[in-house]
Short mmCIF file of C-alpha atoms in Angstrom, two decimals:
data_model
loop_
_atom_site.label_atom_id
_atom_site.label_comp_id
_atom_site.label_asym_id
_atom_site.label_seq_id
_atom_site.Cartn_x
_atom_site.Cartn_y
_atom_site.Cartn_z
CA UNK A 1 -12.36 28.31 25.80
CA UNK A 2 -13.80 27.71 29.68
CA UNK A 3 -14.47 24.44 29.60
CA UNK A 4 -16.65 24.43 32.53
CA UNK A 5 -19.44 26.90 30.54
CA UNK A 6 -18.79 24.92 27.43
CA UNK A 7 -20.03 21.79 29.28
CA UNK A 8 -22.46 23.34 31.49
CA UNK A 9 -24.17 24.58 27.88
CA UNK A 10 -23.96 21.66 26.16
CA UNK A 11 -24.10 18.46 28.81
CA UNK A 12 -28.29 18.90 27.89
CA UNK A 13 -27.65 17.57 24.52
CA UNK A 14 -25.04 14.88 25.34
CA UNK A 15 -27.73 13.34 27.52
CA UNK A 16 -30.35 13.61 25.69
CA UNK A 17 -27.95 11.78 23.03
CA UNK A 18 -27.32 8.83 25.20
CA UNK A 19 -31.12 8.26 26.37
CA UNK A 20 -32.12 7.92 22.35
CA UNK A 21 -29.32 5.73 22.11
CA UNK A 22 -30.24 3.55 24.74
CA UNK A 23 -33.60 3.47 23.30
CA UNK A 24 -32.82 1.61 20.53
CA UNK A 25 -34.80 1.10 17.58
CA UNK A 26 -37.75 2.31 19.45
CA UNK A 27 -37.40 5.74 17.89
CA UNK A 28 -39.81 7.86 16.00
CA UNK A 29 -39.00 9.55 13.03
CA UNK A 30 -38.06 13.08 14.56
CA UNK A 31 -36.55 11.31 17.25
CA UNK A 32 -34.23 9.81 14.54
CA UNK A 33 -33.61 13.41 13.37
CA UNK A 34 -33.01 14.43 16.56
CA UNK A 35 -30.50 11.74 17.16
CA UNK A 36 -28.77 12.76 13.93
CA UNK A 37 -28.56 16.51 14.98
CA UNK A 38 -27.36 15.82 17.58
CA UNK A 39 -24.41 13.45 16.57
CA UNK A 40 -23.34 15.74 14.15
CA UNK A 41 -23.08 18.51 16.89
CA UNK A 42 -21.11 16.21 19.36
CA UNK A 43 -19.16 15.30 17.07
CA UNK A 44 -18.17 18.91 16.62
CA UNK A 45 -18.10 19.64 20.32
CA UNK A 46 -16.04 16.68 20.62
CA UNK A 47 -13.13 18.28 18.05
CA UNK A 48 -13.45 21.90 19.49
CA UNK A 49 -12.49 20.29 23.07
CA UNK A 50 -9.64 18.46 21.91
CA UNK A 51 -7.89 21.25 19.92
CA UNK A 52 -8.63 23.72 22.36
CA UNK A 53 -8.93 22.33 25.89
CA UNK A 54 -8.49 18.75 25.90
CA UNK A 55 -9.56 17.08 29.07
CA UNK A 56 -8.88 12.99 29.31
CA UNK A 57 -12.09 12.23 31.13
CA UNK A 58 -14.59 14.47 29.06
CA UNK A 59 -12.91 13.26 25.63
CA UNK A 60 -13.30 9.91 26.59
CA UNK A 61 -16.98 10.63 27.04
CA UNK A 62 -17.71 12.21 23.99
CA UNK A 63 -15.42 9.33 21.70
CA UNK A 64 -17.29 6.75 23.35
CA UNK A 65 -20.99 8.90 23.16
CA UNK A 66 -19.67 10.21 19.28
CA UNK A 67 -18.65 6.43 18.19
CA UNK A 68 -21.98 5.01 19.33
CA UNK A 69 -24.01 7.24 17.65
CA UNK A 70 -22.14 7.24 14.30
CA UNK A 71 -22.71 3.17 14.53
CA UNK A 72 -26.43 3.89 15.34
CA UNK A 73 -26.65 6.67 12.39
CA UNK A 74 -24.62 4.72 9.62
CA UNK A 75 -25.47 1.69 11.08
CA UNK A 76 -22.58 -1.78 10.62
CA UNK A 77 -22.27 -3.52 7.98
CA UNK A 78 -19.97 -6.81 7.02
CA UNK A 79 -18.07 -7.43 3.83
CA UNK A 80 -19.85 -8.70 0.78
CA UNK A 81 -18.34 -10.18 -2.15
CA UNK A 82 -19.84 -6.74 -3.85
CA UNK A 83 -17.18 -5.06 -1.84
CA UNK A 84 -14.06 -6.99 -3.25
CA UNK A 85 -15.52 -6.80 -6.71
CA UNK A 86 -15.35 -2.97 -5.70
CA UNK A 87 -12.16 -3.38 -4.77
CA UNK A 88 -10.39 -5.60 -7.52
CA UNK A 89 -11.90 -3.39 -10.44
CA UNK A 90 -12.50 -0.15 -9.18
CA UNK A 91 -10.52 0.35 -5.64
CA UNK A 92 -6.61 -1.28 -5.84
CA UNK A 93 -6.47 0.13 -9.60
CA UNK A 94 -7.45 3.27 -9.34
CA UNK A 95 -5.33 4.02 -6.12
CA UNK A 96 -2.43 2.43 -7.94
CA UNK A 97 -3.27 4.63 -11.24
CA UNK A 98 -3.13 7.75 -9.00
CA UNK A 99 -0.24 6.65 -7.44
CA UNK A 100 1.50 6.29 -10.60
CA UNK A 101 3.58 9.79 -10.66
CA UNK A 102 5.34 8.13 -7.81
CA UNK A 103 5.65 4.82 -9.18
CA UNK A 104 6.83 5.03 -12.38
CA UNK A 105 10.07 7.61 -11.65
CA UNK A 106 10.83 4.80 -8.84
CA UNK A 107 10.73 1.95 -11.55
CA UNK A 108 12.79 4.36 -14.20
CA UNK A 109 15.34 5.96 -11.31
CA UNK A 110 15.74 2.41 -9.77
CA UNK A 111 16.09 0.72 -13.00
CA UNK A 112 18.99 3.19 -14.23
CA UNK A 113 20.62 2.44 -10.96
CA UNK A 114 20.54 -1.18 -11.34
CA UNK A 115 21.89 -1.07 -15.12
CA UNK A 116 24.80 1.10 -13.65
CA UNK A 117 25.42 -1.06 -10.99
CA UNK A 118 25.59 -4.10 -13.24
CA UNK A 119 27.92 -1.99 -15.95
CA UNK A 120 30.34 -0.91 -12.74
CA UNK A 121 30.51 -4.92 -11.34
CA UNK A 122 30.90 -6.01 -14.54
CA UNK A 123 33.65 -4.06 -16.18
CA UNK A 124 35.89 -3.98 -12.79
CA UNK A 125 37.44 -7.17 -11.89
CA UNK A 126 38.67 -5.76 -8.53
CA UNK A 127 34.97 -5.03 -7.78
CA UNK A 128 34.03 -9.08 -8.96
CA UNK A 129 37.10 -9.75 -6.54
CA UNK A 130 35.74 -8.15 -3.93
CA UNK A 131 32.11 -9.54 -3.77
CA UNK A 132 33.29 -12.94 -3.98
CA UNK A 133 36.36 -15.28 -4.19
CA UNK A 134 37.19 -16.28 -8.26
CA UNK A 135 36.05 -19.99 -7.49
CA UNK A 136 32.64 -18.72 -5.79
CA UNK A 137 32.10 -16.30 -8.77
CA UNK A 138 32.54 -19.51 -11.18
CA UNK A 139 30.39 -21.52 -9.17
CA UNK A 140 27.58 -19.18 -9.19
CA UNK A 141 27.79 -18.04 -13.11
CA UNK A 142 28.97 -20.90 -15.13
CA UNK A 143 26.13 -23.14 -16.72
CA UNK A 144 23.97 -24.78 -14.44
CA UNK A 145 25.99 -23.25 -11.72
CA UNK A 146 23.75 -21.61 -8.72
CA UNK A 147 22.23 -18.14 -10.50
CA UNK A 148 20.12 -21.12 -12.69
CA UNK A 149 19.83 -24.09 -10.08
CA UNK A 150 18.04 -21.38 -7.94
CA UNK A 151 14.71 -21.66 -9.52
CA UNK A 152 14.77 -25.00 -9.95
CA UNK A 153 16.18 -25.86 -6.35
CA UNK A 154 13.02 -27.03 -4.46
CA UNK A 155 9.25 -28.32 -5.62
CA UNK A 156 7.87 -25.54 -7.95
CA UNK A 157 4.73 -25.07 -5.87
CA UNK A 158 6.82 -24.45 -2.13
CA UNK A 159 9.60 -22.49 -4.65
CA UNK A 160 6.28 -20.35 -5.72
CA UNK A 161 4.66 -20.12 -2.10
CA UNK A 162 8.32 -19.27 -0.53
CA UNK A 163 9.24 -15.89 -3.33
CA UNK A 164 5.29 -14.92 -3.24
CA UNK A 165 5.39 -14.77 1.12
CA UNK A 166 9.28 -13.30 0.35
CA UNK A 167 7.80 -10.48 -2.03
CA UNK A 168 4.59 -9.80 -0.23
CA UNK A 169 6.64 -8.84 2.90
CA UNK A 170 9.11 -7.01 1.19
CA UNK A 171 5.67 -4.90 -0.52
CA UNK A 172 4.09 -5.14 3.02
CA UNK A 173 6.90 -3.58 4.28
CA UNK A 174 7.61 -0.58 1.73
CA UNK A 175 3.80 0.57 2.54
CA UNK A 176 3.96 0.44 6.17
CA UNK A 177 7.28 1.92 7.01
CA UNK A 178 6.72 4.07 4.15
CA UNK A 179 5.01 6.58 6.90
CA UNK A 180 9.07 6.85 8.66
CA UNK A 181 9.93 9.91 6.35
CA UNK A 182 10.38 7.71 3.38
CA UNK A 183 14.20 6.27 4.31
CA UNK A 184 13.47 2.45 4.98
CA UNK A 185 11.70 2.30 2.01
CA UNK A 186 14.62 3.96 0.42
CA UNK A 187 16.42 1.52 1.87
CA UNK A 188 14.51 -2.08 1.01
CA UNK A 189 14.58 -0.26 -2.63
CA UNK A 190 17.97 -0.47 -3.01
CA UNK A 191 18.59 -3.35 -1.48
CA UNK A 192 16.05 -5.02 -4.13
CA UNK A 193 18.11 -2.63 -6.90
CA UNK A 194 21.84 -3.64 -5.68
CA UNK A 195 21.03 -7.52 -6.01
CA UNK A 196 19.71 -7.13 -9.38
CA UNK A 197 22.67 -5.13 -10.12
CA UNK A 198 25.21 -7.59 -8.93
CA UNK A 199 23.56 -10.73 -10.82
CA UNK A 200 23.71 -8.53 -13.95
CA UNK A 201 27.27 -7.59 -13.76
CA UNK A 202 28.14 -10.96 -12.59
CA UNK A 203 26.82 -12.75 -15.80
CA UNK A 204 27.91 -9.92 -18.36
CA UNK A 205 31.34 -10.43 -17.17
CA UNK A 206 30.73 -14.36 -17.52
CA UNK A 207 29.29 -13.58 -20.93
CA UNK A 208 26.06 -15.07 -19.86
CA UNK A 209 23.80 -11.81 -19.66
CA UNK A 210 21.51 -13.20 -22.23
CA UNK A 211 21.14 -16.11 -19.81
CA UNK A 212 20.39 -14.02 -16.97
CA UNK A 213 17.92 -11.82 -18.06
CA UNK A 214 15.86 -15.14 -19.83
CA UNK A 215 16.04 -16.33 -16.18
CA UNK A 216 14.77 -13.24 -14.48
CA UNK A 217 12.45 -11.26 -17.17
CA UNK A 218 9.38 -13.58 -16.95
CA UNK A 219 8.46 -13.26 -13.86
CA UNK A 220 10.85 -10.34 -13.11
CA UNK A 221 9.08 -7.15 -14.98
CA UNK A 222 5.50 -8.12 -13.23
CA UNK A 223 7.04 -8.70 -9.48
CA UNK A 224 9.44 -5.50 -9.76
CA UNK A 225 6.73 -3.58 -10.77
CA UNK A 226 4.88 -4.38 -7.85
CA UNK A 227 7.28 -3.68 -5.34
CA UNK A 228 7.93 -0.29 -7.67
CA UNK A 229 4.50 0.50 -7.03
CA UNK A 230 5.04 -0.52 -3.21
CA UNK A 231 7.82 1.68 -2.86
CA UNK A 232 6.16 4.34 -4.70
CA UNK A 233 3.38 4.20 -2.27
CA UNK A 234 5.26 4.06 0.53
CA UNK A 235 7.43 7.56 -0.36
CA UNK A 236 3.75 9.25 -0.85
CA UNK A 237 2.81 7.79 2.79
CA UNK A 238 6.02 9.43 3.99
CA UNK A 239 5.59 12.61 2.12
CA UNK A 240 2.00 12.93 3.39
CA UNK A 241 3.77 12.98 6.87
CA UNK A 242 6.18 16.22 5.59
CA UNK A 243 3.88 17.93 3.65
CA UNK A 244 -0.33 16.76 4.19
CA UNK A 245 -1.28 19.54 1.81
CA UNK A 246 -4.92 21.50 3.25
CA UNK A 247 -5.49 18.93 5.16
CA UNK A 248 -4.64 18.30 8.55
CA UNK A 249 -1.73 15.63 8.94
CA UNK A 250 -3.93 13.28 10.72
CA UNK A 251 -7.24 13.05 8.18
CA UNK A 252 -4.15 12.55 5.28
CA UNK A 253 -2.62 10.06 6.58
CA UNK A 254 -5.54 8.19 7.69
CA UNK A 255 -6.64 8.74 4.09
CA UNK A 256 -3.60 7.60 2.71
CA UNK A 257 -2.61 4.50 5.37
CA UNK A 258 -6.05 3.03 4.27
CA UNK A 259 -5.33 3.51 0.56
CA UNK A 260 -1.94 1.70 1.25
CA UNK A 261 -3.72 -0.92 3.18
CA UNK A 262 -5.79 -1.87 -0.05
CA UNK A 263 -2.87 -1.48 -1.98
CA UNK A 264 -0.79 -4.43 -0.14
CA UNK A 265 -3.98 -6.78 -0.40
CA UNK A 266 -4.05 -5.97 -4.17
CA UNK A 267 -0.05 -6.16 -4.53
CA UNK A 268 0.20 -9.74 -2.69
CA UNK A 269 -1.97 -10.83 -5.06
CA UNK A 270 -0.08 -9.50 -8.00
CA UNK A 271 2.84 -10.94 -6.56
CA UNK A 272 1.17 -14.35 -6.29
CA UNK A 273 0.51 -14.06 -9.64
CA UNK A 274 4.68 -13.19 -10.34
CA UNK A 275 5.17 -16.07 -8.10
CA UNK A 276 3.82 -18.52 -9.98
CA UNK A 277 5.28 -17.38 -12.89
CA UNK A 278 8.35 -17.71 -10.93
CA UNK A 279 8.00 -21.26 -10.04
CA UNK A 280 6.58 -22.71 -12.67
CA UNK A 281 7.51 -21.20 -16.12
CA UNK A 282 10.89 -19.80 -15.25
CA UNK A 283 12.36 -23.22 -14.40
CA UNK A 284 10.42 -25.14 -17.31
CA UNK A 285 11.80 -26.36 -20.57
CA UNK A 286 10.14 -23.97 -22.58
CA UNK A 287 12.74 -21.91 -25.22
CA UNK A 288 13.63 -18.65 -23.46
CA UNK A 289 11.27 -16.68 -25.94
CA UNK A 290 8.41 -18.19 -25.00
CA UNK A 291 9.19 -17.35 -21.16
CA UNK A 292 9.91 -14.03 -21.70
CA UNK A 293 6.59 -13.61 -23.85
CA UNK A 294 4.98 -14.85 -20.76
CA UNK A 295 6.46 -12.74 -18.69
CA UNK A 296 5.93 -9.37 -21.13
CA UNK A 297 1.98 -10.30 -21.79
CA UNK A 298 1.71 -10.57 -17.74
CA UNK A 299 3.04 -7.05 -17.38
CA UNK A 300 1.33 -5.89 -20.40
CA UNK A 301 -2.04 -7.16 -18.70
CA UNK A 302 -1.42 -5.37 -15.36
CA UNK A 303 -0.26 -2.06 -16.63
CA UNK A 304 -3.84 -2.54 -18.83
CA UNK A 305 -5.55 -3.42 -15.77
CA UNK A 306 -4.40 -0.35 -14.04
CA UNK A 307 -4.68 2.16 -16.95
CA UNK A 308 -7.96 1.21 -18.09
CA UNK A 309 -9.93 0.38 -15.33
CA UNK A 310 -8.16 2.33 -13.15
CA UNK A 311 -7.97 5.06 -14.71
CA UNK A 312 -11.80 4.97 -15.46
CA UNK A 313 -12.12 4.31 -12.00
CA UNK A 314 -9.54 7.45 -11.15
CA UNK A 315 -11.51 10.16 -13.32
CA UNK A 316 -14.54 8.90 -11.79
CA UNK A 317 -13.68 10.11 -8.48
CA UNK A 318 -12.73 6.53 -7.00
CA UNK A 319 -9.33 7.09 -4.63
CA UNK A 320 -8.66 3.90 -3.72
CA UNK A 321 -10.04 4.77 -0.27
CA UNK A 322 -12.96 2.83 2.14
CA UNK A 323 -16.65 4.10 0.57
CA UNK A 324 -17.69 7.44 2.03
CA UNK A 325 -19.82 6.62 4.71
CA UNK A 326 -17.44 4.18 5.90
CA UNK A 327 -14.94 7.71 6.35
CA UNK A 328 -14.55 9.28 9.95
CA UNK A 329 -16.27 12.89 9.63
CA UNK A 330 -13.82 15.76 9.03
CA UNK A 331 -14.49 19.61 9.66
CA UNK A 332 -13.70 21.96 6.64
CA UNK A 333 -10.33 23.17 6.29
CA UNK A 334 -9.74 26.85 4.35
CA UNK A 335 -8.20 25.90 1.30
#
């Protein structure tokens, strides 16, 4: 493409763009069509340039010109408490029910793992021997040594603030480096997976499993599954990067980075939810049914929350993404 002929033909329209800009509100009705016209084709004169002759001054131009007159068209808008009832039943459950064919073989594949890890530690000594020192191991699994003085080690309201901001940075973190080819999620996965296996083949070999799972399930199945669902996330950020399907790389990950944006405001306040759990019913008196019950009808709720409303939400053509006329304009792709 000449560039110079392109913007000899088309600098007519760019200006006349700005001056109905700069004019405001004081437009007439075909002037408004005209302004809309002509956004639409700058917009499209603004992508041609850059995939074909990019030039730093005259893209600046047209981003500023395009941006202006996409805020004049669609006009701003602030948050309303209609948008995070949007979001709480339609947006974070939906884009975690579509989600799910990543999430769920995460939960099963790391949940194997852990139970092998657990069987390994606990049915080789030399392994015990060579996490920690026989006296260290006693300390930490005998009764009321540390693996059950840890939940009930500080206030139950700074124990519940200190796992929630531990949790929502570990979810945080799973969505945003997710977009790194997938291996530091990898990574903070089986980090998560390997200490979970250790405590369970630490208390098996104690002969206190029973203990250790009473201590970890209530609050345990509802925060794993959120940083499954994190880590699930985060692998489809990363895949988007390898493969972005008919789309070009850049519109699917912007599609999918704001997707996982919602999702980490939805997660931290699942895992608020686990973290209260966490400090308050895990280290109570209560018999060790009744905290596991608790801990079962929390997960039960969630996976409710995201298979009915979400998936209500899903078939209705809700992706978990901003509304559509909050969306950056795309041109067509062939399929």
């Amino acid at each position: 493409m000449d560039l110079d002929v392109f913007v000899t033909t088309h600098r007519i329209e760019w200006d006349r763009l700005d001056h109905l800009l700069h004019r405001g509100r004081d437009l007439t009705g075909t002037e408004a069509d005209e302004l809309v016209t002509l956004y639409q084709r700058t917009a499209t004169h603004l992508s041609l340039i850059q995939s074909s002759a990019p030039d730093p001054q005259l893209t600046a131009r047209l981003t500023q010109l395009v941006a202006r007159a996409r805020s004049a068209v669609t006009g701003t808008r602030r948050a309303t408490w209609r948008d995070a009832a949007r979001f709480l039943t339609a947006g974070f459950p939906a884009a975690v029910y579509r989600s799910r064919h990543w999430w769920i073989p995460t939960a099963v594949l790391s949940t194997v793992l852990a139970a092998v890890i657990g069987w390994w530690i606990g049915t080789h000594p030399e392994v015990q021997a060579a996490i920690a020192a026989p006296d260290d191991l006693r300390a930490m699994t005998r009764p009321g040594g540390e693996y059950e003085t840890y939940y009930s080690s500080h206030p139950a309201a700074s124990f519940a603030a200190q796992v929630w901001t531990n949790n929502a940075q570990a979810a945080a973190m799973c969505l945003v480096l997710g977009a790194f080819l997938c291996v530091p999620v990898i990574w903070i996965l089986f980090v998560n997976v390997l200490n979970l296996g250790v405590g369970i083949g630490l208390m098996s070999s104690a002969g206190r499993l029973d203990t250790f799972l009473g201590l970890v399930l209530p609050h345990g199945l509802l925060e794993l599954t959120a940083v499954f669902v994190a880590a699930g996330t985060g692998l489809r950020l990363g895949w988007t990067v390898i493969d972005p399907g008919p789309r070009t790389r850049r519109a699917a990950l912007a599609q999918q980075g704001r997707a996982a944006l919602g999702m980490a405001i939805g997660l931290a306040l699942v895992l608020f939810v686990s973290g209260v759990i966490e400090g308050f019913v895990t280290p109570s008196g209560l018999p060790t049914w009744a905290r596991i019950a608790i801990g079962i009808g929390a997960e039960l709720v969630f996976l409710a929350y995201v298979y009915v409303l979400g998936g209500r939400a899903a078939r209705a053509g809700e992706i978990g993404d901003v509304e559509a006329g909050e969306q950056s304009a795309e041109q067509p792709v062939a399929a």
